[in-house]
Amino acid sequence: MALAGYKPLSKIKYFLIGFFSIAPFVYFFRNQATDKRIKVLLYTLCVSTTFATIAGVVGMNTGFNYVSQKVVSLERNAGLSGMILNYAHNLAFFQIIILGLIIYKKESQKYINTYFLIGVFLINSWGLYLTYTRGAVLALLVGAPFFLFKKYKGKFVLMGVALFLLGSGLFFISGSNVYRPGSDRLRLSMWETAYTAFKERPLTGYGYLNFELHSREIKKRYNIEHPEFGGHAHNNFLEVMATTGIIGGIVFIAWILLWFIEMYRREDLVAKIALPFIVVFVVGGATQATIALGVNLFFIMAGYSISQVGEGKLLKEEQAGV
């Protein structure tokens, strides 16, 4: 349910959590993060996420989630939360991190076993596929080649082509599970409505998270398809433009570009993984307003704050001759 009045401002906490987490994360990873502590964090992340995926797949096939003790009436994997889109996009973020740890195994294997990571990646790839969330799967497929983008442009293109063919094959194999013209038309109607909202109030928009509250009335006013269906814009950029106008839109795009440039310039393991993470965020945000949904935004801002740790720990290891 959409928040009314000034209540949407409470959601700003996710941005603030991300911003104010930078200092403690930097301090922890540069001064307190022993190899053992990093191992515990990584294994905990992998085990808990994989557990959620397995529980979701079992619930999808049995009709009952034995962990959350809830009836499952959907034919798609929704993890533990039961919110398919939120779960799928967070899983795409998780998967790009795990893939990065596998690719850069020389740097990560002292923290976590590579074969264990491969198993985690395969299980959760199956879980992501069973969400049948096209935007999340596409985001992962587009983001993966960016591990090669900086130094191996030729391999970057080849990997992109290979994943395009893989994605196309998955699309045709999935059939009606992913071909949902009704859902497509609903999403298109929300895109048109968000753009219309931006044109109405181009400078400051309707206010942070307020587009959802006004989406139905805008549809009725402009005779846009599916006036009974309201919600967020299902697109990060349109959501930001509709709610904060051109001012917020410029700031949002500048933030992403500066974040990407910073990660591109750095050589540490965190930056190498953060670069494709940003791509997953951007591509996934083309079909889902992850920037407006607390569950997804929390993951995004956590990724952003950790990416600001920089080269501190690695530099100290190099200087010590490790």
Backbone as numpy.savetxt, mean C-alpha at the origin, in Angstrom:
# Nx Ny Nz CAx CAy CAz Cx Cy Cz
-18.47 4.01 8.02 -19.31 5.20 8.02 -18.43 6.45 8.02
-18.82 7.42 7.20 -18.04 8.64 7.09 -18.17 9.49 8.35
-17.10 10.16 8.71 -17.11 11.05 9.86 -17.62 12.42 9.46
-18.41 13.05 10.34 -19.02 14.34 10.03 -18.37 15.44 10.87
-18.65 16.69 10.45 -18.17 17.86 11.18 -16.66 17.94 11.19
-16.11 18.17 12.40 -14.66 18.28 12.53 -14.00 16.93 12.84
-14.81 15.87 12.94 -14.28 14.57 13.29 -13.25 14.03 12.29
-13.39 14.34 10.97 -12.36 13.86 10.04 -10.96 14.32 10.40
-10.87 15.45 11.10 -9.55 15.95 11.47 -8.82 14.98 12.39
-9.58 14.12 13.08 -8.93 13.14 13.96 -8.07 12.16 13.17
-8.41 11.96 11.89 -7.64 11.04 11.06 -6.26 11.60 10.70
-6.06 12.88 10.94 -4.74 13.48 10.67 -3.69 12.83 11.57
-4.15 12.16 12.61 -3.22 11.51 13.55 -2.30 10.54 12.83
-2.78 9.91 11.73 -1.95 8.94 11.04 -0.75 9.62 10.38
-0.97 10.83 9.82 0.14 11.59 9.26 1.09 12.02 10.37
0.53 12.45 11.49 1.35 12.92 12.60 2.14 11.77 13.22
1.50 10.59 13.31 2.21 9.42 13.83 3.41 9.11 12.95
3.20 9.18 11.63 4.30 8.93 10.70 5.41 9.94 10.86
5.03 11.21 10.97 6.03 12.28 11.08 6.80 12.19 12.40
6.06 12.06 13.50 6.72 12.03 14.80 7.40 10.70 15.10
7.18 9.69 14.25 7.88 8.41 14.42 9.28 8.46 13.84
9.56 9.44 13.00 10.87 9.50 12.35 11.99 9.54 13.39
11.88 10.46 14.36 12.95 10.62 15.35 13.19 9.35 16.17
12.14 8.72 16.75 12.41 7.49 17.51 12.92 6.34 16.65
12.42 6.22 15.41 12.91 5.17 14.51 14.39 5.39 14.19
14.74 6.63 13.87 16.13 6.95 13.56 17.02 6.62 14.75
16.58 7.03 15.93 17.38 6.77 17.14 17.51 5.26 17.37
16.39 4.54 17.25 16.41 3.11 17.52 17.34 2.37 16.56
17.14 2.59 15.25 17.90 1.83 14.27 19.37 2.24 14.20
19.68 3.46 14.60 21.07 3.89 14.57 21.82 3.59 15.87
21.08 3.45 16.97 21.76 3.34 18.25 21.39 2.10 19.06
20.18 1.57 18.87 19.71 0.48 19.72 19.40 -0.81 18.96
19.38 -0.76 17.63 18.94 -1.90 16.83 20.05 -2.91 16.65
20.17 -3.84 17.57 21.11 -4.94 17.42 20.57 -5.92 16.37
21.45 -6.76 15.88 21.02 -7.76 14.90 19.90 -8.63 15.47
20.00 -8.99 16.74 18.99 -9.83 17.37 17.63 -9.14 17.40
17.61 -7.87 17.72 16.35 -7.13 17.78 15.71 -6.99 16.40
16.53 -6.76 15.40 16.00 -6.67 14.04 15.44 -8.02 13.61
16.13 -9.11 13.99 15.63 -10.45 13.69 14.24 -10.67 14.29
14.10 -10.30 15.55 12.81 -10.48 16.23 11.72 -9.70 15.51
12.00 -8.46 15.13 11.01 -7.63 14.44 10.62 -8.23 13.10
11.60 -8.68 12.32 11.31 -9.23 10.99 10.56 -10.55 11.07
10.99 -11.43 11.96 10.30 -12.72 12.09 8.87 -12.53 12.62
8.69 -11.58 13.52 7.35 -11.30 14.04 6.44 -10.78 12.93
6.96 -9.87 12.12 6.19 -9.32 10.99 5.79 -10.43 10.02
6.75 -11.28 9.68 6.48 -12.34 8.71 5.49 -13.38 9.23
5.70 -13.82 10.47 4.83 -14.85 11.04 3.40 -14.33 11.21
3.24 -13.12 11.74 1.90 -12.58 11.98 1.15 -12.35 10.67
1.83 -11.83 9.67 1.16 -11.58 8.38 0.79 -12.89 7.69
1.70 -13.84 7.71 1.42 -15.14 7.08 0.30 -15.87 7.81
0.27 -15.76 9.12 -0.81 -16.35 9.92 -2.16 -15.76 9.51
-2.19 -14.43 9.32 -3.43 -13.76 8.91 -3.87 -14.23 7.52
-2.89 -14.41 6.63 -3.22 -14.88 5.28 -3.79 -16.28 5.30
-3.15 -17.18 6.05 -3.63 -18.56 6.12 -5.04 -18.61 6.74
-5.25 -17.82 7.79 -6.57 -17.78 8.42 -7.62 -17.27 7.44
-7.24 -16.27 6.65 -8.17 -15.73 5.67 -8.52 -16.71 4.57
-7.52 -17.46 4.09 -7.75 -18.46 3.04 -8.62 -19.59 3.56
-8.35 -20.03 4.79 -9.18 -21.08 5.40 -10.62 -20.59 5.55
-10.78 -19.34 6.02 -12.12 -18.78 6.16 -12.85 -18.66 4.84
-12.11 -18.29 3.81 -12.70 -18.17 2.47 -13.23 -19.51 1.98
-12.52 -20.60 2.30 -12.89 -21.92 1.79 -13.88 -22.66 2.69
-13.94 -22.28 3.97 -14.84 -22.98 4.89 -16.07 -22.16 5.25
-16.01 -20.85 5.00 -17.13 -19.99 5.34 -17.09 -19.49 6.77
-15.98 -19.80 7.49 -15.88 -19.36 8.87 -14.42 -19.08 9.21
-14.15 -17.90 9.78 -12.80 -17.54 10.19 -12.62 -17.98 11.64
-11.80 -18.99 11.85 -11.66 -19.59 13.17 -10.87 -18.72 14.14
-10.16 -17.74 13.62 -9.39 -16.84 14.50 -10.27 -15.70 14.99
-10.94 -15.03 14.05 -11.82 -13.92 14.43 -13.18 -14.40 14.89
-13.46 -15.72 14.69 -14.74 -16.32 15.08 -15.92 -15.63 14.40
-15.74 -15.38 13.09 -16.78 -14.72 12.32 -17.12 -15.53 11.08
-18.40 -15.46 10.68 -18.83 -16.12 9.46 -18.28 -15.35 8.27
-17.76 -16.06 7.29 -17.21 -15.45 6.08 -18.15 -15.75 4.92
-18.75 -14.71 4.38 -19.73 -14.90 3.31 -19.19 -14.45 1.95
-17.89 -14.14 1.89 -17.29 -13.67 0.65 -16.46 -14.77 0.01
-16.37 -14.74 -1.30 -15.58 -15.73 -2.03 -14.20 -15.18 -2.36
-13.71 -14.28 -1.49 -12.39 -13.69 -1.66 -11.68 -13.68 -0.30
-10.36 -13.79 -0.34 -9.58 -13.79 0.89 -9.58 -12.39 1.50
-10.02 -12.28 2.74 -10.06 -10.99 3.42 -9.19 -10.97 4.67
-8.27 -11.96 4.79 -7.39 -11.99 5.94 -8.16 -12.11 7.24
-7.66 -11.46 8.28 -8.33 -11.46 9.57 -9.34 -10.33 9.70
-9.09 -9.22 9.00 -9.90 -8.02 9.19 -11.28 -8.13 8.56
-11.39 -8.88 7.47 -12.66 -8.96 6.76 -12.86 -7.83 5.77
-11.91 -6.89 5.74 -11.99 -5.76 4.79 -11.05 -6.06 3.63
-11.60 -6.56 2.55 -10.80 -7.11 1.46 -9.81 -6.10 0.89
-10.30 -4.94 0.49 -9.42 -3.98 -0.19 -8.32 -3.47 0.73
-8.67 -3.16 1.96 -7.65 -2.69 2.90 -6.59 -3.76 3.13
-7.05 -4.98 3.33 -6.12 -6.10 3.56 -5.23 -6.32 2.35
-5.82 -6.31 1.15 -5.07 -6.60 -0.07 -3.99 -5.56 -0.32
-4.30 -4.29 -0.13 -3.30 -3.26 -0.40 -2.19 -3.27 0.64
-2.53 -3.54 1.90 -1.47 -3.68 2.91 -0.60 -4.90 2.62
-1.22 -5.96 2.09 -0.46 -7.15 1.75 0.50 -6.87 0.59
0.08 -6.03 -0.34 0.96 -5.65 -1.44 2.18 -4.88 -0.91
1.96 -3.99 0.07 3.08 -3.28 0.69 4.03 -4.27 1.37
3.44 -5.21 2.11 4.24 -6.21 2.81 5.05 -7.05 1.83
4.43 -7.47 0.74 5.09 -8.34 -0.23 6.28 -7.66 -0.91
6.17 -6.37 -1.18 7.29 -5.69 -1.84 8.48 -5.60 -0.88
8.20 -5.49 0.41 9.27 -5.48 1.41 9.95 -6.84 1.46
9.15 -7.91 1.51 9.71 -9.26 1.58 10.49 -9.58 0.31
9.98 -9.17 -0.84 10.70 -9.40 -2.10 12.05 -8.69 -2.08
12.07 -7.48 -1.54 13.33 -6.74 -1.44 14.34 -7.44 -0.55
13.88 -7.99 0.56 14.77 -8.71 1.46 15.32 -9.97 0.80
14.53 -10.59 -0.07 14.99 -11.77 -0.81 16.02 -11.37 -1.86
15.73 -10.33 -2.60 16.64 -9.88 -3.67 17.98 -9.44 -3.09
17.93 -8.72 -1.99 19.16 -8.24 -1.36 19.54 -9.15 -0.20
19.59 -10.44 -0.48 19.82 -11.44 0.56 21.20 -11.32 1.20
22.18 -10.82 0.46 23.51 -10.67 1.03 23.51 -9.70 2.20
22.62 -8.71 2.12 22.53 -7.72 3.20 21.51 -8.12 4.26
20.52 -8.91 3.88 19.43 -9.22 4.82 19.56 -10.57 5.51
20.39 -11.47 4.96 20.40 -12.84 5.49 20.95 -12.94 6.91
21.70 -11.93 7.35 22.17 -11.97 8.74 21.03 -11.66 9.72
19.91 -11.12 9.17 18.75 -10.81 10.01 17.67 -11.87 9.93
17.52 -12.50 8.73 16.41 -13.43 8.55 16.77 -14.43 7.46
16.37 -15.68 7.64 16.70 -16.74 6.71 16.02 -16.52 5.36
16.81 -16.59 4.28 16.28 -16.31 2.95 15.24 -17.34 2.52
15.47 -18.63 2.83 14.51 -19.66 2.44 13.18 -19.47 3.18
13.26 -19.03 4.41 12.05 -18.71 5.17 11.30 -17.57 4.47
12.05 -16.55 4.02 11.43 -15.42 3.33 10.74 -15.85 2.04
11.38 -16.77 1.32 10.78 -17.26 0.07 9.45 -17.95 0.36
9.42 -18.77 1.41 8.18 -19.42 1.79 7.10 -18.42 2.17
7.48 -17.40 2.94 6.55 -16.35 3.33 6.02 -15.62 2.10
6.91 -15.33 1.16 6.51 -14.62 -0.06 5.53 -15.45 -0.89
5.80 -16.74 -1.04 4.94 -17.60 -1.85 3.55 -17.74 -1.23
3.50 -17.97 0.08 2.21 -18.12 0.75 1.38 -16.85 0.63
2.02 -15.72 0.87 1.28 -14.46 0.83 0.98 -14.00 -0.59
1.77 -14.45 -1.56 1.44 -14.17 -2.97 0.14 -14.89 -3.34
0.03 -16.14 -2.88 -1.21 -16.90 -3.10 -2.38 -16.22 -2.39
-2.12 -15.76 -1.17 -3.17 -15.05 -0.43 -3.58 -13.76 -1.11
-2.60 -13.02 -1.65 -2.91 -11.78 -2.36 -3.72 -12.06 -3.62
-3.33 -13.09 -4.36 -4.07 -13.46 -5.56 -5.52 -13.79 -5.22
-5.74 -14.51 -4.11 -7.09 -14.92 -3.74 -7.95 -13.76 -3.22
-7.36 -12.60 -3.00 -8.18 -11.43 -2.69 -8.88 -10.94 -3.95
-8.35 -11.32 -5.10 -8.87 -10.88 -6.40 -9.01 -9.35 -6.45
-8.07 -8.68 -5.80 -8.05 -7.22 -5.80 -7.08 -6.76 -6.87
-7.62 -6.37 -8.01 -6.79 -6.09 -9.18 -5.79 -4.97 -8.94
-6.21 -3.93 -8.25 -5.33 -2.80 -8.03 -4.12 -3.16 -7.18
-4.32 -3.98 -6.15 -3.22 -4.38 -5.27 -2.24 -5.31 -5.99
-2.78 -6.26 -6.74 -1.92 -7.17 -7.50 -1.13 -6.39 -8.55
-1.81 -5.48 -9.24 -1.14 -4.66 -10.25 -0.04 -3.83 -9.62
-0.30 -3.27 -8.46 0.69 -2.44 -7.78 1.96 -3.23 -7.48
1.80 -4.47 -7.01 2.95 -5.31 -6.71 3.72 -5.66 -7.99
2.99 -5.98 -9.06 3.64 -6.34 -10.31 4.39 -5.16 -10.93
3.84 -3.98 -10.80 4.51 -2.79 -11.35 5.68 -2.38 -10.45
5.52 -2.54 -9.15 6.57 -2.12 -8.22 7.80 -3.01 -8.26
7.63 -4.31 -8.49 8.74 -5.27 -8.43 9.92 -4.92 -9.36
9.70 -4.53 -10.62 10.85 -4.22 -11.49 11.68 -3.04 -11.01
11.14 -2.22 -10.13 11.87 -1.04 -9.70 13.04 -1.37 -8.77
13.20 -2.62 -8.39 14.42 -3.03 -7.71 15.61 -2.95 -8.68
15.30 -3.02 -9.98 16.35 -2.98 -11.01 16.46 -1.62 -11.68
15.56 -0.73 -11.38 15.42 0.53 -12.11 16.69 1.39 -12.08
17.35 1.43 -10.97 18.47 2.35 -10.80 19.72 1.92 -11.56
20.05 0.64 -11.50 21.33 0.19 -12.05 21.22 -0.72 -13.27
20.05 -1.29 -13.47 19.92 -2.27 -14.56 18.70 -1.95 -15.42
18.82 -0.89 -16.21 17.67 -0.43 -17.00 17.17 -1.50 -17.96
18.08 -2.22 -18.60 17.67 -3.27 -19.54 16.91 -4.38 -18.85
17.43 -4.87 -17.72 16.75 -5.91 -16.95 15.44 -5.38 -16.38
15.41 -4.10 -16.06 14.18 -3.46 -15.57 13.07 -3.61 -16.60
13.39 -3.33 -17.87 12.40 -3.44 -18.95 11.98 -4.89 -19.15
12.96 -5.80 -19.16 12.65 -7.22 -19.37 11.77 -7.77 -18.26
12.10 -7.39 -17.02 11.29 -7.85 -15.90 9.89 -7.26 -15.97
9.79 -6.02 -16.40 8.49 -5.39 -16.56 7.63 -6.11 -17.58
8.24 -6.50 -18.71 7.52 -7.22 -19.76 7.08 -8.59 -19.24
7.99 -9.28 -18.53 7.67 -10.61 -18.00 6.51 -10.55 -17.01
6.53 -9.55 -16.15 5.45 -9.42 -15.16 4.15 -8.97 -15.80
4.26 -8.21 -16.89 3.05 -7.84 -17.65 2.38 -9.08 -18.22
3.20 -9.98 -18.77 2.66 -11.23 -19.32 2.07 -12.10 -18.20
2.76 -12.12 -17.06 2.25 -12.89 -15.92 0.92 -12.32 -15.45
0.85 -11.00 -15.33 -0.39 -10.36 -14.90 -1.53 -10.62 -15.87
-1.22 -10.56 -17.16 -2.24 -10.82 -18.17 -2.75 -12.26 -18.06
-1.81 -13.19 -17.82 -2.21 -14.59 -17.67 -3.09 -14.79 -16.46
-2.72 -14.16 -15.35 -3.53 -14.27 -14.13 -4.93 -13.69 -14.34
-5.00 -12.60 -15.12 -6.28 -11.96 -15.38 -7.22 -12.91 -16.14
-6.69 -13.57 -17.16 -7.53 -14.45 -17.96 -7.87 -15.74 -17.20
-6.93 -16.22 -16.40 -7.20 -17.43 -15.61 -8.28 -17.17 -14.57
-8.24 -15.97 -13.97 -9.18 -15.64 -12.90 -10.60 -15.46 -13.39
-10.77 -15.06 -14.64 -12.09 -14.92 -15.22 -13.01 -13.98 -14.46
-14.18 -14.49 -14.07 -15.20 -13.66 -13.43 -14.78 -13.16 -12.05
-13.75 -13.77 -11.47 -13.28 -13.32 -10.16 -12.70 -11.91 -10.21
-12.12 -11.55 -11.37 -11.53 -10.22 -11.49 -12.25 -9.36 -12.54
-13.01 -10.01 -13.42 -13.76 -9.23 -14.41 -15.10 -8.84 -13.81
-15.15 -7.62 -13.29 -16.34 -7.15 -12.58 -16.77 -5.80 -13.16
-17.48 -5.82 -14.30 -17.87 -4.56 -14.95 -18.73 -3.67 -14.08
-19.54 -4.26 -13.21 -20.37 -3.45 -12.31 -19.51 -2.64 -11.35
-18.50 -3.29 -10.79 -17.57 -2.62 -9.89 -16.79 -1.54 -10.62
-16.42 -1.82 -11.86 -15.68 -0.83 -12.66 -16.50 0.44 -12.86
-17.78 0.27 -13.16 -18.63 1.43 -13.42 -18.84 2.25 -12.14
-18.94 1.57 -11.01 -19.05 2.29 -9.74 -17.80 3.12 -9.48
-16.63 2.53 -9.73 -15.38 3.24 -9.50 -15.26 4.43 -10.46
-15.62 4.23 -11.71 -15.57 5.32 -12.68 -16.49 6.46 -12.28
-17.63 6.11 -11.72 -18.56 7.16 -11.29 -17.98 7.96 -10.13
-17.21 7.29 -9.26 -16.59 8.00 -8.15 -15.45 8.89 -8.62
-14.73 8.44 -9.65 -13.66 9.28 -10.22 -14.26 10.56 -10.81
-15.34 10.39 -11.56 -15.99 11.55 -12.17 -16.53 12.49 -11.09
-17.08 11.92 -10.03 -17.63 12.74 -8.96 -16.53 13.51 -8.23
-15.41 12.86 -7.98 -14.29 13.52 -7.30 -13.73 14.65 -8.16
-13.62 14.42 -9.44 -13.12 15.47 -10.35 -14.10 16.64 -10.39
-15.39 16.32 -10.36 -16.41 17.37 -10.34 -16.33 18.18 -9.04
-16.10 17.49 -7.93 -15.95 18.17 -6.64 -14.75 19.12 -6.68
-13.68 18.67 -7.29 -12.49 19.52 -7.41 -12.78 20.76 -8.25
-13.52 20.58 -9.34 -13.85 21.73 -10.19 -14.74 22.72 -9.46
-15.60 22.21 -8.58 -16.46 23.10 -7.80 -15.66 23.94 -6.81
-14.68 23.30 -6.16 -13.89 24.00 -5.15 -12.40 23.74 -5.40
-11.86 24.33 -6.44 -10.50 24.00 -6.88 -9.38 24.44 -5.95
-9.62 25.44 -5.13 -8.53 25.97 -4.31 -8.27 25.13 -3.06
-9.32 24.89 -2.29 -9.14 24.18 -1.02 -9.94 22.88 -0.93
-10.79 22.58 -1.91 -11.57 21.36 -1.89 -12.69 21.39 -0.85
-13.28 20.23 -0.60 -14.40 20.12 0.32 -13.97 19.95 1.78
-12.68 19.86 2.02 -12.20 19.64 3.38 -11.73 18.21 3.55
-10.73 18.03 4.37 -10.11 16.71 4.56 -11.14 15.65 4.91
-11.20 14.60 4.08 -12.10 13.45 4.22 -13.58 13.80 4.06
-13.90 14.99 3.62 -15.30 15.40 3.50 -15.93 15.05 2.15
-15.13 14.60 1.20 -15.70 14.24 -0.10 -16.73 13.13 0.04
-16.43 12.13 0.86 -17.34 11.00 1.04 -18.72 11.46 1.50
-18.77 12.45 2.38 -20.04 12.96 2.90 -20.87 13.65 1.82
-20.21 14.22 0.83 -20.91 15.00 -0.20 -21.02 14.27 -1.53
-20.44 13.07 -1.64 -20.36 12.41 -2.94 -21.74 12.12 -3.55
-22.70 11.68 -2.75 -24.01 11.37 -3.31 -24.74 12.62 -3.80
-24.67 13.68 -3.03 -25.36 14.91 -3.44 -24.72 15.50 -4.70
-23.41 15.36 -4.85 -22.74 15.84 -6.06 -23.19 15.02 -7.26
-23.30 13.72 -7.08 -23.77 12.86 -8.17 -25.17 13.26 -8.62
-26.05 13.50 -7.66 -27.42 13.87 -7.99 -27.47 15.23 -8.68
-26.63 16.15 -8.23 -26.63 17.51 -8.78 -26.15 17.53 -10.22
-25.25 16.65 -10.56 -24.67 16.64 -11.90 -25.11 15.42 -12.72
-26.08 14.69 -12.20 -26.63 13.54 -12.91 -25.55 12.52 -13.28
-24.70 12.21 -12.31 -23.64 11.23 -12.51 -24.17 9.85 -12.19
-23.69 8.87 -12.90 -24.17 7.49 -12.78 -24.04 6.97 -11.34
-24.97 6.13 -10.96 -25.03 5.48 -9.64 -25.08 6.50 -8.49
-26.11 7.34 -8.47 -26.20 8.35 -7.39 -26.43 7.73 -6.01
-26.84 6.47 -5.97 -27.08 5.80 -4.68 -25.77 5.36 -4.02
-24.70 5.34 -4.78 -23.43 4.84 -4.28 -22.49 6.00 -3.96
-22.08 6.08 -2.70 -21.15 7.13 -2.28 -19.94 6.53 -1.60
-18.97 7.38 -1.30 -17.77 6.90 -0.63 -16.58 7.76 -0.98
-15.40 7.23 -0.72 -14.19 7.97 -1.08 -13.97 7.88 -2.59
-12.95 8.54 -3.09 -12.78 8.69 -4.54 -12.22 7.45 -5.22
-11.75 6.46 -4.45 -11.12 5.28 -5.02 -9.91 5.65 -5.89
-9.27 6.73 -5.53 -8.05 7.18 -6.21 -7.38 8.21 -5.30
-6.12 7.98 -4.95 -5.45 8.87 -4.02 -5.39 10.31 -4.51
-5.03 10.49 -5.75 -4.84 11.84 -6.28 -6.17 12.59 -6.38
-7.20 11.90 -6.85 -8.51 12.54 -6.94 -9.09 12.81 -5.55
-8.84 11.91 -4.61 -9.30 12.12 -3.24 -8.66 13.36 -2.63
-7.37 13.50 -2.82 -6.65 14.66 -2.28 -7.12 15.94 -2.96
-7.31 15.89 -4.27 -7.74 17.09 -5.00 -9.16 17.49 -4.61
-10.04 16.49 -4.41 -11.43 16.79 -4.06 -11.56 17.33 -2.64
-10.66 16.91 -1.75 -10.80 17.29 -0.35 -9.90 18.46 0.07
-8.77 18.62 -0.60 -7.85 19.70 -0.22 -7.49 20.62 -1.37
-8.09 20.39 -2.56 -7.91 21.29 -3.68 -6.52 21.26 -4.27
-6.24 22.26 -5.08 -4.96 22.33 -5.78 -3.81 22.51 -4.80
-4.07 23.17 -3.69 -3.01 23.38 -2.70 -2.57 22.04 -2.11
-3.52 21.26 -1.65 -3.20 19.95 -1.10 -2.63 19.02 -2.15
-3.16 19.12 -3.38 -2.68 18.26 -4.46 -1.21 18.49 -4.77
-0.81 19.75 -4.82 0.60 20.07 -5.10 1.50 19.56 -3.98
1.07 19.77 -2.74 1.86 19.31 -1.59 1.99 17.79 -1.61
0.89 17.09 -1.91 0.88 15.63 -1.93 1.83 15.09 -3.00
1.73 15.63 -4.20 2.59 15.18 -5.30 4.06 15.51 -5.01
4.31 16.70 -4.44 5.68 17.09 -4.11 6.27 16.14 -3.07
5.44 15.76 -2.08 5.91 14.83 -1.04 6.34 13.50 -1.66
5.53 12.96 -2.56 5.86 11.68 -3.19 7.13 11.80 -4.03
7.24 12.86 -4.81 8.41 13.05 -5.67 9.68 13.21 -4.86
9.63 14.01 -3.80 10.81 14.21 -2.96 11.21 12.93 -2.25
10.22 12.18 -1.81 10.48 10.89 -1.16 11.16 9.94 -2.14
10.64 9.87 -3.37 11.20 8.99 -4.39 12.64 9.40 -4.73
12.87 10.69 -4.92 14.20 11.19 -5.26 15.21 10.87 -4.15
14.79 11.06 -2.91 15.68 10.77 -1.79 16.06 9.30 -1.76
15.09 8.41 -1.96 15.39 6.98 -1.94 16.25 6.58 -3.14
16.05 7.24 -4.27 16.83 6.94 -5.48 18.30 7.30 -5.27
18.56 8.35 -4.54 19.93 8.82 -4.34 20.71 8.00 -3.33
20.01 7.36 -2.40 20.69 6.60 -1.36 21.02 5.18 -1.79
21.96 4.55 -1.10 22.42 3.22 -1.47 22.18 2.17 -0.39
21.62 2.56 0.75 21.44 1.60 1.83 20.27 0.66 1.55
20.20 -0.43 2.31 19.17 -1.45 2.11 17.76 -0.88 2.27
17.56 -0.03 3.26 16.24 0.55 3.49 15.77 1.32 2.26
16.64 2.12 1.67 16.28 2.92 0.51 16.01 2.05 -0.71
16.80 0.99 -0.86 16.62 0.09 -2.00 15.23 -0.55 -2.00
14.73 -0.84 -0.79 13.39 -1.43 -0.68 12.31 -0.36 -0.71
12.61 0.82 -0.16 11.62 1.89 -0.10 11.25 2.41 -1.49
12.20 2.36 -2.43 11.92 2.89 -3.78 10.75 2.15 -4.44
10.78 0.82 -4.57 9.61 0.12 -5.12 8.39 0.19 -4.21
8.60 0.34 -2.90 7.48 0.53 -1.97 6.67 1.76 -2.37
7.36 2.83 -2.73 6.69 4.07 -3.16 5.90 3.82 -4.43
6.47 3.04 -5.34 5.78 2.73 -6.60 4.50 1.95 -6.32
4.57 0.98 -5.42 3.38 0.21 -5.03 2.32 1.15 -4.46
2.75 2.08 -3.64 1.84 3.07 -3.06 1.17 3.91 -4.14
1.93 4.38 -5.11 1.38 5.24 -6.17 0.44 4.45 -7.08
0.86 3.26 -7.52 0.05 2.46 -8.45 -1.21 1.95 -7.76
-1.08 1.45 -6.54 -2.25 0.99 -5.80 -3.23 2.11 -5.54
-2.69 3.32 -5.38 -3.53 4.49 -5.14 -4.27 4.99 -6.35
-4.03 4.36 -7.50 -4.78 4.74 -8.71 -6.19 4.17 -8.69
-6.42 3.11 -7.92 -7.74 2.48 -7.90 -8.34 2.41 -6.50
-7.60 2.88 -5.49 -8.09 2.85 -4.12 -7.51 4.05 -3.36
-8.34 4.74 -2.61 -7.87 5.91 -1.85 -7.22 5.46 -0.56
-6.05 4.83 -0.69 -5.35 4.32 0.49 -4.91 5.45 1.42
-4.75 6.64 0.87 -4.32 7.78 1.68 -5.45 8.25 2.60
-6.68 7.81 2.36 -7.82 8.24 3.16 -8.29 7.17 4.13
-7.70 5.97 4.04 -8.14 4.85 4.87 -7.10 4.57 5.94
-7.52 4.66 7.20 -6.59 4.58 8.32 -5.72 3.34 8.32
-6.28 2.17 8.00 -5.52 0.92 8.03 -4.37 0.98 7.03
-4.64 1.45 5.82 -3.60 1.55 4.81 -2.65 2.71 5.08
-3.21 3.84 5.50 -2.39 5.02 5.75 -1.38 4.76 6.87
-1.77 3.99 7.86 -0.86 3.67 8.95 0.37 2.92 8.42
0.15 1.97 7.52 1.25 1.20 6.93 2.13 2.11 6.07
1.48 2.96 5.27 2.22 3.88 4.40 3.13 4.80 5.21
2.57 5.39 6.26 3.34 6.33 7.05 4.42 5.62 7.87
4.16 4.38 8.27 5.20 3.61 8.95 6.36 3.35 7.99
6.01 3.00 6.74 7.04 2.81 5.73 7.83 4.07 5.47
7.13 5.20 5.42 7.80 6.48 5.20 8.75 6.82 6.34
8.29 6.68 7.57 9.11 7.06 8.72 10.34 6.16 8.84
10.17 4.85 8.59 11.32 3.94 8.65 12.31 4.24 7.53
11.79 4.65 6.36 12.69 4.98 5.25 13.60 6.15 5.56
13.22 6.96 6.54 14.02 8.12 6.91 15.18 7.76 7.84
15.26 6.49 8.23 16.36 6.06 9.09 17.71 6.34 8.43
17.76 6.17 7.11 18.98 6.49 6.38 20.05 5.44 6.52
21.27 5.84 6.32 22.38 4.91 6.23 23.11 4.73 7.56
22.58 5.27 8.64 23.29 5.30 9.91 23.89 3.98 10.33
23.08 2.93 10.45 23.57 1.65 10.95 24.56 1.04 9.97
24.25 1.11 8.67 25.14 0.53 7.68 26.47 1.26 7.63
26.43 2.58 7.76 27.67 3.35 7.73 28.54 3.00 8.93
27.90 2.84 10.09 28.66 2.52 11.28 29.31 1.12 11.15
28.61 0.20 10.48 29.16 -1.13 10.29 30.36 -1.08 9.34
30.23 -0.26 8.27 31.31 -0.13 7.31 32.55 0.47 7.98
32.34 1.49 8.79 33.44 2.14 9.46 34.11 1.19 10.46
33.34 0.26 11.00 33.89 -0.69 11.97 34.54 -1.89 11.27
34.40 -1.90 9.94 35.02 -2.98 9.17 34.18 -4.23 9.11
32.89 -4.13 9.37 32.01 -5.30 9.34 31.72 -5.69 7.91
